[in-house]
Amino acid sequence: MGKRAYNFNAGPAALPLEVLQRAQEEFVDYKGIGMSIMEISHRSGEYEQVNDETQSLLKELMGIPDGYKVLFLQGGASTQFAMIPMNFLKAGQVASYVHTGSWAEKAIEEAKQFGETAIAASSEADKFTRIPALSDIKLAPNSAYLHITSNETIGGAQYPEYPDSGNVPLIGDMSSDILCRPVDVSKFAMIYAGAQKNLGPSGVTVVILREDMLSLVPKNIPTMLSYATHAKNNSLYNTPPAYSVYMVNLVLKWIKENGGAAAMEQRNREKTALIYQAIDNSGGFYRGVVAPEYRSLMNITFRMENEELEKKFVKESEQQGFVGLKGHRSVGGLRASTYNAVPYEACKALAEFMADFQKRNG
Ligand SMILES: *Cc1c(COP(=O)(O)O)cnc(C)c1O
């Protein structure tokens, strides 16, 4: 096998090598059935087992209490931006959002299509270099829910802790940091995540939904966009993204074998410390975008003196086997995405490259 790239892509992103190898072993002949998991009915016993086991693994790894459903949906996290207000925002209510950057904004803009929205707090004035203080979150009276983006994948700010929204359902977009650390799921009425950052390949979106939320779902919305449909049918109302769910299953097993969410956090802290130290010890050659207490464990954003130098950094990094270090086109700069599957060695190599690049260009 050729050398694996140092993959810092933001999404789709690195998958654990062991997972890819296991998938490869089972690709043509899944558990001796003489077919791939992609070639069989989603009503078959084999797929039902994958569907059920993946839910159980997620419940176990995230400590999801009783009274929650785990759903596997399509359309990406972006479809959730619409489904949430469609299902939970009633006339006369307000959908409250904390505005923390690009992804929060997309969720807000989509909700405006369906009803009244309110910004409960925003870090826009600080150019999204922080998360608003929890005490600054002001819930509009009659809020249908409070929506937060637990990790801003593009800007690189992550909640160090989550707000307490009282009786108002708290909904979290955890697309880019689900299972990067333990989470108290009981604080949330709903958590969702497109799989392609920290859980698997693209094609499936995981939704964790408290069952009482289902009583709010109106009858007059499209069948496929109703959480009630998917909850009632165990995510098998129509053909699910079977291969993506299967890959999530393997990633969850890998997380379990590697110690679970707490061990992931430990590893992620060690990994990101290498790179944040390279930034902080550079005497200003590299500048972290986000205020230290809100720095993400998953997406490290930083800048250099000028764009020319940043371009040079990206080009040389690519020549040395690093992939995906260019910042998102909407904000520029540099970004290293250090999801669970990104090995410690890759982060160490990046920190060394950064020091070396500085020596040559500082
Ligand atoms: C990537 C991302 C999305 C969009 O996900 P899609 O599955 O591409 O729709 C939404 N929110 C966050 C935080 C993301 O990182």
JSON list of C-alpha atoms in Angstrom, two decimals, residues 136-270:
[
{"chain": "A", "resi": 136, "resn": "ASP", "atom": "CA", "xyz": [-25.58, 36.63, 27.12]},
{"chain": "A", "resi": 137, "resn": "ILE", "atom": "CA", "xyz": [-28.06, 34.24, 25.52]},
{"chain": "A", "resi": 138, "resn": "LYS", "atom": "CA", "xyz": [-31.47, 35.89, 25.70]},
{"chain": "A", "resi": 139, "resn": "LEU", "atom": "CA", "xyz": [-34.34, 33.66, 24.75]},
{"chain": "A", "resi": 140, "resn": "ALA", "atom": "CA", "xyz": [-37.30, 35.34, 23.07]},
{"chain": "A", "resi": 141, "resn": "PRO", "atom": "CA", "xyz": [-40.55, 34.70, 24.89]},
{"chain": "A", "resi": 142, "resn": "ASN", "atom": "CA", "xyz": [-42.47, 31.97, 23.11]},
{"chain": "A", "resi": 143, "resn": "SER", "atom": "CA", "xyz": [-39.34, 30.38, 21.67]},
{"chain": "A", "resi": 144, "resn": "ALA", "atom": "CA", "xyz": [-40.15, 27.12, 19.88]},
{"chain": "A", "resi": 145, "resn": "TYR", "atom": "CA", "xyz": [-36.56, 26.01, 20.38]},
{"chain": "A", "resi": 146, "resn": "LEU", "atom": "CA", "xyz": [-33.01, 27.30, 20.81]},
{"chain": "A", "resi": 147, "resn": "HIS", "atom": "CA", "xyz": [-30.59, 26.23, 18.09]},
{"chain": "A", "resi": 148, "resn": "ILE", "atom": "CA", "xyz": [-26.82, 26.21, 18.54]},
{"chain": "A", "resi": 149, "resn": "THR", "atom": "CA", "xyz": [-23.93, 25.16, 16.31]},
{"chain": "A", "resi": 150, "resn": "SER", "atom": "CA", "xyz": [-21.62, 23.32, 18.70]},
{"chain": "A", "resi": 151, "resn": "ASN", "atom": "CA", "xyz": [-18.58, 23.74, 16.48]},
{"chain": "A", "resi": 152, "resn": "GLU", "atom": "CA", "xyz": [-18.19, 26.26, 13.67]},
{"chain": "A", "resi": 153, "resn": "THR", "atom": "CA", "xyz": [-16.31, 24.20, 11.11]},
{"chain": "A", "resi": 154, "resn": "ILE", "atom": "CA", "xyz": [-15.29, 27.19, 9.00]},
{"chain": "A", "resi": 155, "resn": "GLY", "atom": "CA", "xyz": [-14.48, 29.77, 11.66]},
{"chain": "A", "resi": 156, "resn": "GLY", "atom": "CA", "xyz": [-13.03, 27.35, 14.21]},
{"chain": "A", "resi": 157, "resn": "ALA", "atom": "CA", "xyz": [-14.92, 28.29, 17.38]},
{"chain": "A", "resi": 158, "resn": "GLN", "atom": "CA", "xyz": [-16.41, 25.58, 19.60]},
{"chain": "A", "resi": 159, "resn": "TYR", "atom": "CA", "xyz": [-18.66, 25.75, 22.66]},
{"chain": "A", "resi": 160, "resn": "PRO", "atom": "CA", "xyz": [-16.67, 24.88, 25.79]},
{"chain": "A", "resi": 161, "resn": "GLU", "atom": "CA", "xyz": [-20.02, 24.19, 27.50]},
{"chain": "A", "resi": 162, "resn": "TYR", "atom": "CA", "xyz": [-23.63, 24.26, 26.44]},
{"chain": "A", "resi": 163, "resn": "PRO", "atom": "CA", "xyz": [-26.41, 26.62, 27.49]},
{"chain": "A", "resi": 164, "resn": "ASP", "atom": "CA", "xyz": [-29.24, 25.58, 29.76]},
{"chain": "A", "resi": 165, "resn": "SER", "atom": "CA", "xyz": [-32.38, 26.52, 27.86]},
{"chain": "A", "resi": 166, "resn": "GLY", "atom": "CA", "xyz": [-34.82, 25.54, 30.61]},
{"chain": "A", "resi": 167, "resn": "ASN", "atom": "CA", "xyz": [-38.09, 24.32, 29.17]},
{"chain": "A", "resi": 168, "resn": "VAL", "atom": "CA", "xyz": [-37.23, 25.49, 25.67]},
{"chain": "A", "resi": 169, "resn": "PRO", "atom": "CA", "xyz": [-35.98, 22.57, 23.58]},
{"chain": "A", "resi": 170, "resn": "LEU", "atom": "CA", "xyz": [-32.25, 22.87, 22.87]},
{"chain": "A", "resi": 171, "resn": "ILE", "atom": "CA", "xyz": [-31.18, 21.73, 19.39]},
{"chain": "A", "resi": 172, "resn": "GLY", "atom": "CA", "xyz": [-27.53, 21.26, 18.50]},
{"chain": "A", "resi": 173, "resn": "ASP", "atom": "CA", "xyz": [-25.88, 21.03, 15.09]},
{"chain": "A", "resi": 174, "resn": "MET", "atom": "CA", "xyz": [-22.93, 18.80, 16.00]},
{"chain": "A", "resi": 175, "resn": "SER", "atom": "CA", "xyz": [-21.98, 17.99, 12.41]},
{"chain": "A", "resi": 176, "resn": "SER", "atom": "CA", "xyz": [-18.31, 18.66, 12.93]},
{"chain": "A", "resi": 177, "resn": "ASP", "atom": "CA", "xyz": [-17.75, 17.66, 16.55]},
{"chain": "A", "resi": 178, "resn": "ILE", "atom": "CA", "xyz": [-20.09, 14.83, 17.45]},
{"chain": "A", "resi": 179, "resn": "LEU", "atom": "CA", "xyz": [-18.20, 12.29, 19.57]},
{"chain": "A", "resi": 180, "resn": "CYS", "atom": "CA", "xyz": [-15.06, 14.42, 19.76]},
{"chain": "A", "resi": 181, "resn": "ARG", "atom": "CA", "xyz": [-15.73, 14.52, 23.53]},
{"chain": "A", "resi": 182, "resn": "PRO", "atom": "CA", "xyz": [-18.41, 13.38, 25.98]},
{"chain": "A", "resi": 183, "resn": "VAL", "atom": "CA", "xyz": [-21.68, 15.33, 25.82]},
{"chain": "A", "resi": 184, "resn": "ASP", "atom": "CA", "xyz": [-24.59, 15.42, 28.24]},
{"chain": "A", "resi": 185, "resn": "VAL", "atom": "CA", "xyz": [-27.27, 14.46, 25.72]},
{"chain": "A", "resi": 186, "resn": "SER", "atom": "CA", "xyz": [-30.04, 15.02, 28.27]},
{"chain": "A", "resi": 187, "resn": "LYS", "atom": "CA", "xyz": [-29.55, 18.79, 27.88]},
{"chain": "A", "resi": 188, "resn": "PHE", "atom": "CA", "xyz": [-30.68, 18.51, 24.27]},
{"chain": "A", "resi": 189, "resn": "ALA", "atom": "CA", "xyz": [-34.05, 17.85, 22.69]},
{"chain": "A", "resi": 190, "resn": "MET", "atom": "CA", "xyz": [-32.26, 17.13, 19.44]},
{"chain": "A", "resi": 191, "resn": "ILE", "atom": "CA", "xyz": [-28.73, 16.69, 18.15]},
{"chain": "A", "resi": 192, "resn": "TYR", "atom": "CA", "xyz": [-27.90, 16.23, 14.51]},
{"chain": "A", "resi": 193, "resn": "ALA", "atom": "CA", "xyz": [-24.78, 15.68, 12.46]},
{"chain": "A", "resi": 194, "resn": "GLY", "atom": "CA", "xyz": [-23.93, 15.10, 8.83]},
{"chain": "A", "resi": 195, "resn": "ALA", "atom": "CA", "xyz": [-21.66, 12.07, 9.05]},
{"chain": "A", "resi": 196, "resn": "GLN", "atom": "CA", "xyz": [-18.89, 13.18, 6.73]},
{"chain": "A", "resi": 197, "resn": "LYS", "atom": "CA", "xyz": [-16.79, 15.06, 9.28]},
{"chain": "A", "resi": 198, "resn": "ASN", "atom": "CA", "xyz": [-16.47, 12.99, 12.41]},
{"chain": "A", "resi": 199, "resn": "LEU", "atom": "CA", "xyz": [-18.63, 9.89, 11.92]},
{"chain": "A", "resi": 200, "resn": "GLY", "atom": "CA", "xyz": [-18.15, 8.37, 8.50]},
{"chain": "A", "resi": 201, "resn": "PRO", "atom": "CA", "xyz": [-18.63, 9.15, 4.83]},
{"chain": "A", "resi": 202, "resn": "SER", "atom": "CA", "xyz": [-21.18, 11.55, 3.37]},
{"chain": "A", "resi": 203, "resn": "GLY", "atom": "CA", "xyz": [-24.68, 10.32, 2.60]},
{"chain": "A", "resi": 204, "resn": "VAL", "atom": "CA", "xyz": [-26.19, 9.93, 6.04]},
{"chain": "A", "resi": 205, "resn": "THR", "atom": "CA", "xyz": [-27.20, 12.45, 8.68]},
{"chain": "A", "resi": 206, "resn": "VAL", "atom": "CA", "xyz": [-27.58, 11.22, 12.23]},
{"chain": "A", "resi": 207, "resn": "VAL", "atom": "CA", "xyz": [-30.46, 12.69, 14.23]},
{"chain": "A", "resi": 208, "resn": "ILE", "atom": "CA", "xyz": [-30.88, 12.09, 17.96]},
{"chain": "A", "resi": 209, "resn": "LEU", "atom": "CA", "xyz": [-34.38, 13.17, 18.90]},
{"chain": "A", "resi": 210, "resn": "ARG", "atom": "CA", "xyz": [-36.16, 13.24, 22.24]},
{"chain": "A", "resi": 211, "resn": "GLU", "atom": "CA", "xyz": [-39.41, 11.38, 21.73]},
{"chain": "A", "resi": 212, "resn": "ASP", "atom": "CA", "xyz": [-41.71, 14.05, 23.17]},
{"chain": "A", "resi": 213, "resn": "MET", "atom": "CA", "xyz": [-40.66, 16.31, 20.27]},
{"chain": "A", "resi": 214, "resn": "LEU", "atom": "CA", "xyz": [-42.57, 13.99, 17.94]},
{"chain": "A", "resi": 215, "resn": "SER", "atom": "CA", "xyz": [-45.87, 15.21, 19.36]},
{"chain": "A", "resi": 216, "resn": "LEU", "atom": "CA", "xyz": [-45.10, 18.66, 17.89]},
{"chain": "A", "resi": 217, "resn": "VAL", "atom": "CA", "xyz": [-44.73, 17.42, 14.31]},
{"chain": "A", "resi": 218, "resn": "PRO", "atom": "CA", "xyz": [-47.54, 18.72, 12.08]},
{"chain": "A", "resi": 219, "resn": "LYS", "atom": "CA", "xyz": [-49.39, 16.34, 9.78]},
{"chain": "A", "resi": 220, "resn": "ASN", "atom": "CA", "xyz": [-49.35, 18.61, 6.73]},
{"chain": "A", "resi": 221, "resn": "ILE", "atom": "CA", "xyz": [-45.66, 18.49, 5.83]},
{"chain": "A", "resi": 222, "resn": "PRO", "atom": "CA", "xyz": [-44.03, 16.26, 3.21]},
{"chain": "A", "resi": 223, "resn": "THR", "atom": "CA", "xyz": [-43.78, 12.66, 4.40]},
{"chain": "A", "resi": 224, "resn": "MET", "atom": "CA", "xyz": [-40.03, 12.46, 3.90]},
{"chain": "A", "resi": 225, "resn": "LEU", "atom": "CA", "xyz": [-39.43, 15.70, 5.81]},
{"chain": "A", "resi": 226, "resn": "SER", "atom": "CA", "xyz": [-41.38, 14.61, 8.88]},
{"chain": "A", "resi": 227, "resn": "TYR", "atom": "CA", "xyz": [-39.39, 13.25, 11.81]},
{"chain": "A", "resi": 228, "resn": "ALA", "atom": "CA", "xyz": [-42.49, 11.24, 12.73]},
{"chain": "A", "resi": 229, "resn": "THR", "atom": "CA", "xyz": [-42.20, 9.22, 9.51]},
{"chain": "A", "resi": 230, "resn": "HIS", "atom": "CA", "xyz": [-38.63, 8.17, 10.18]},
{"chain": "A", "resi": 231, "resn": "ALA", "atom": "CA", "xyz": [-39.14, 7.60, 13.89]},
{"chain": "A", "resi": 232, "resn": "LYS", "atom": "CA", "xyz": [-42.18, 5.38, 13.28]},
{"chain": "A", "resi": 233, "resn": "ASN", "atom": "CA", "xyz": [-40.34, 3.35, 10.65]},
{"chain": "A", "resi": 234, "resn": "ASN", "atom": "CA", "xyz": [-36.99, 2.91, 12.41]},
{"chain": "A", "resi": 235, "resn": "SER", "atom": "CA", "xyz": [-35.30, 4.91, 9.59]},
{"chain": "A", "resi": 236, "resn": "LEU", "atom": "CA", "xyz": [-36.57, 2.35, 7.07]},
{"chain": "A", "resi": 237, "resn": "TYR", "atom": "CA", "xyz": [-39.53, 4.22, 5.60]},
{"chain": "A", "resi": 238, "resn": "ASN", "atom": "CA", "xyz": [-37.78, 4.28, 2.25]},
{"chain": "A", "resi": 239, "resn": "THR", "atom": "CA", "xyz": [-34.40, 3.03, 1.05]},
{"chain": "A", "resi": 240, "resn": "PRO", "atom": "CA", "xyz": [-31.80, 4.29, 3.51]},
{"chain": "A", "resi": 241, "resn": "PRO", "atom": "CA", "xyz": [-28.19, 5.20, 2.60]},
{"chain": "A", "resi": 242, "resn": "ALA", "atom": "CA", "xyz": [-27.19, 1.68, 3.59]},
{"chain": "A", "resi": 243, "resn": "TYR", "atom": "CA", "xyz": [-23.51, 1.83, 2.79]},
{"chain": "A", "resi": 244, "resn": "SER", "atom": "CA", "xyz": [-23.03, 5.10, 4.65]},
{"chain": "A", "resi": 245, "resn": "VAL", "atom": "CA", "xyz": [-24.80, 3.71, 7.72]},
{"chain": "A", "resi": 246, "resn": "TYR", "atom": "CA", "xyz": [-22.63, 0.61, 7.51]},
{"chain": "A", "resi": 247, "resn": "MET", "atom": "CA", "xyz": [-19.52, 2.83, 7.46]},
{"chain": "A", "resi": 248, "resn": "VAL", "atom": "CA", "xyz": [-20.77, 4.79, 10.47]},
{"chain": "A", "resi": 249, "resn": "ASN", "atom": "CA", "xyz": [-21.22, 1.44, 12.19]},
{"chain": "A", "resi": 250, "resn": "LEU", "atom": "CA", "xyz": [-17.54, 0.62, 11.60]},
{"chain": "A", "resi": 251, "resn": "VAL", "atom": "CA", "xyz": [-16.40, 4.08, 12.75]},
{"chain": "A", "resi": 252, "resn": "LEU", "atom": "CA", "xyz": [-18.42, 3.73, 15.97]},
{"chain": "A", "resi": 253, "resn": "LYS", "atom": "CA", "xyz": [-16.85, 0.33, 16.61]},
{"chain": "A", "resi": 254, "resn": "TRP", "atom": "CA", "xyz": [-13.44, 1.92, 16.09]},
{"chain": "A", "resi": 255, "resn": "ILE", "atom": "CA", "xyz": [-14.27, 4.67, 18.60]},
{"chain": "A", "resi": 256, "resn": "LYS", "atom": "CA", "xyz": [-15.41, 2.03, 21.08]},
{"chain": "A", "resi": 257, "resn": "GLU", "atom": "CA", "xyz": [-12.27, -0.05, 20.60]},
{"chain": "A", "resi": 258, "resn": "ASN", "atom": "CA", "xyz": [-10.21, 3.09, 21.15]},
{"chain": "A", "resi": 259, "resn": "GLY", "atom": "CA", "xyz": [-11.79, 3.97, 24.48]},
{"chain": "A", "resi": 260, "resn": "GLY", "atom": "CA", "xyz": [-14.96, 5.90, 23.61]},
{"chain": "A", "resi": 261, "resn": "ALA", "atom": "CA", "xyz": [-15.77, 9.61, 23.72]},
{"chain": "A", "resi": 262, "resn": "ALA", "atom": "CA", "xyz": [-13.58, 10.43, 26.75]},
{"chain": "A", "resi": 263, "resn": "ALA", "atom": "CA", "xyz": [-10.55, 8.82, 25.12]},
{"chain": "A", "resi": 264, "resn": "MET", "atom": "CA", "xyz": [-11.31, 10.69, 21.89]},
{"chain": "A", "resi": 265, "resn": "GLU", "atom": "CA", "xyz": [-11.29, 13.97, 23.81]},
{"chain": "A", "resi": 266, "resn": "GLN", "atom": "CA", "xyz": [-7.98, 13.11, 25.46]},
{"chain": "A", "resi": 267, "resn": "ARG", "atom": "CA", "xyz": [-6.42, 12.25, 22.11]},
{"chain": "A", "resi": 268, "resn": "ASN", "atom": "CA", "xyz": [-7.91, 15.32, 20.43]},
{"chain": "A", "resi": 269, "resn": "ARG", "atom": "CA", "xyz": [-6.53, 17.57, 23.18]},
{"chain": "A", "resi": 270, "resn": "GLU", "atom": "CA", "xyz": [-3.07, 16.11, 22.76]}
]
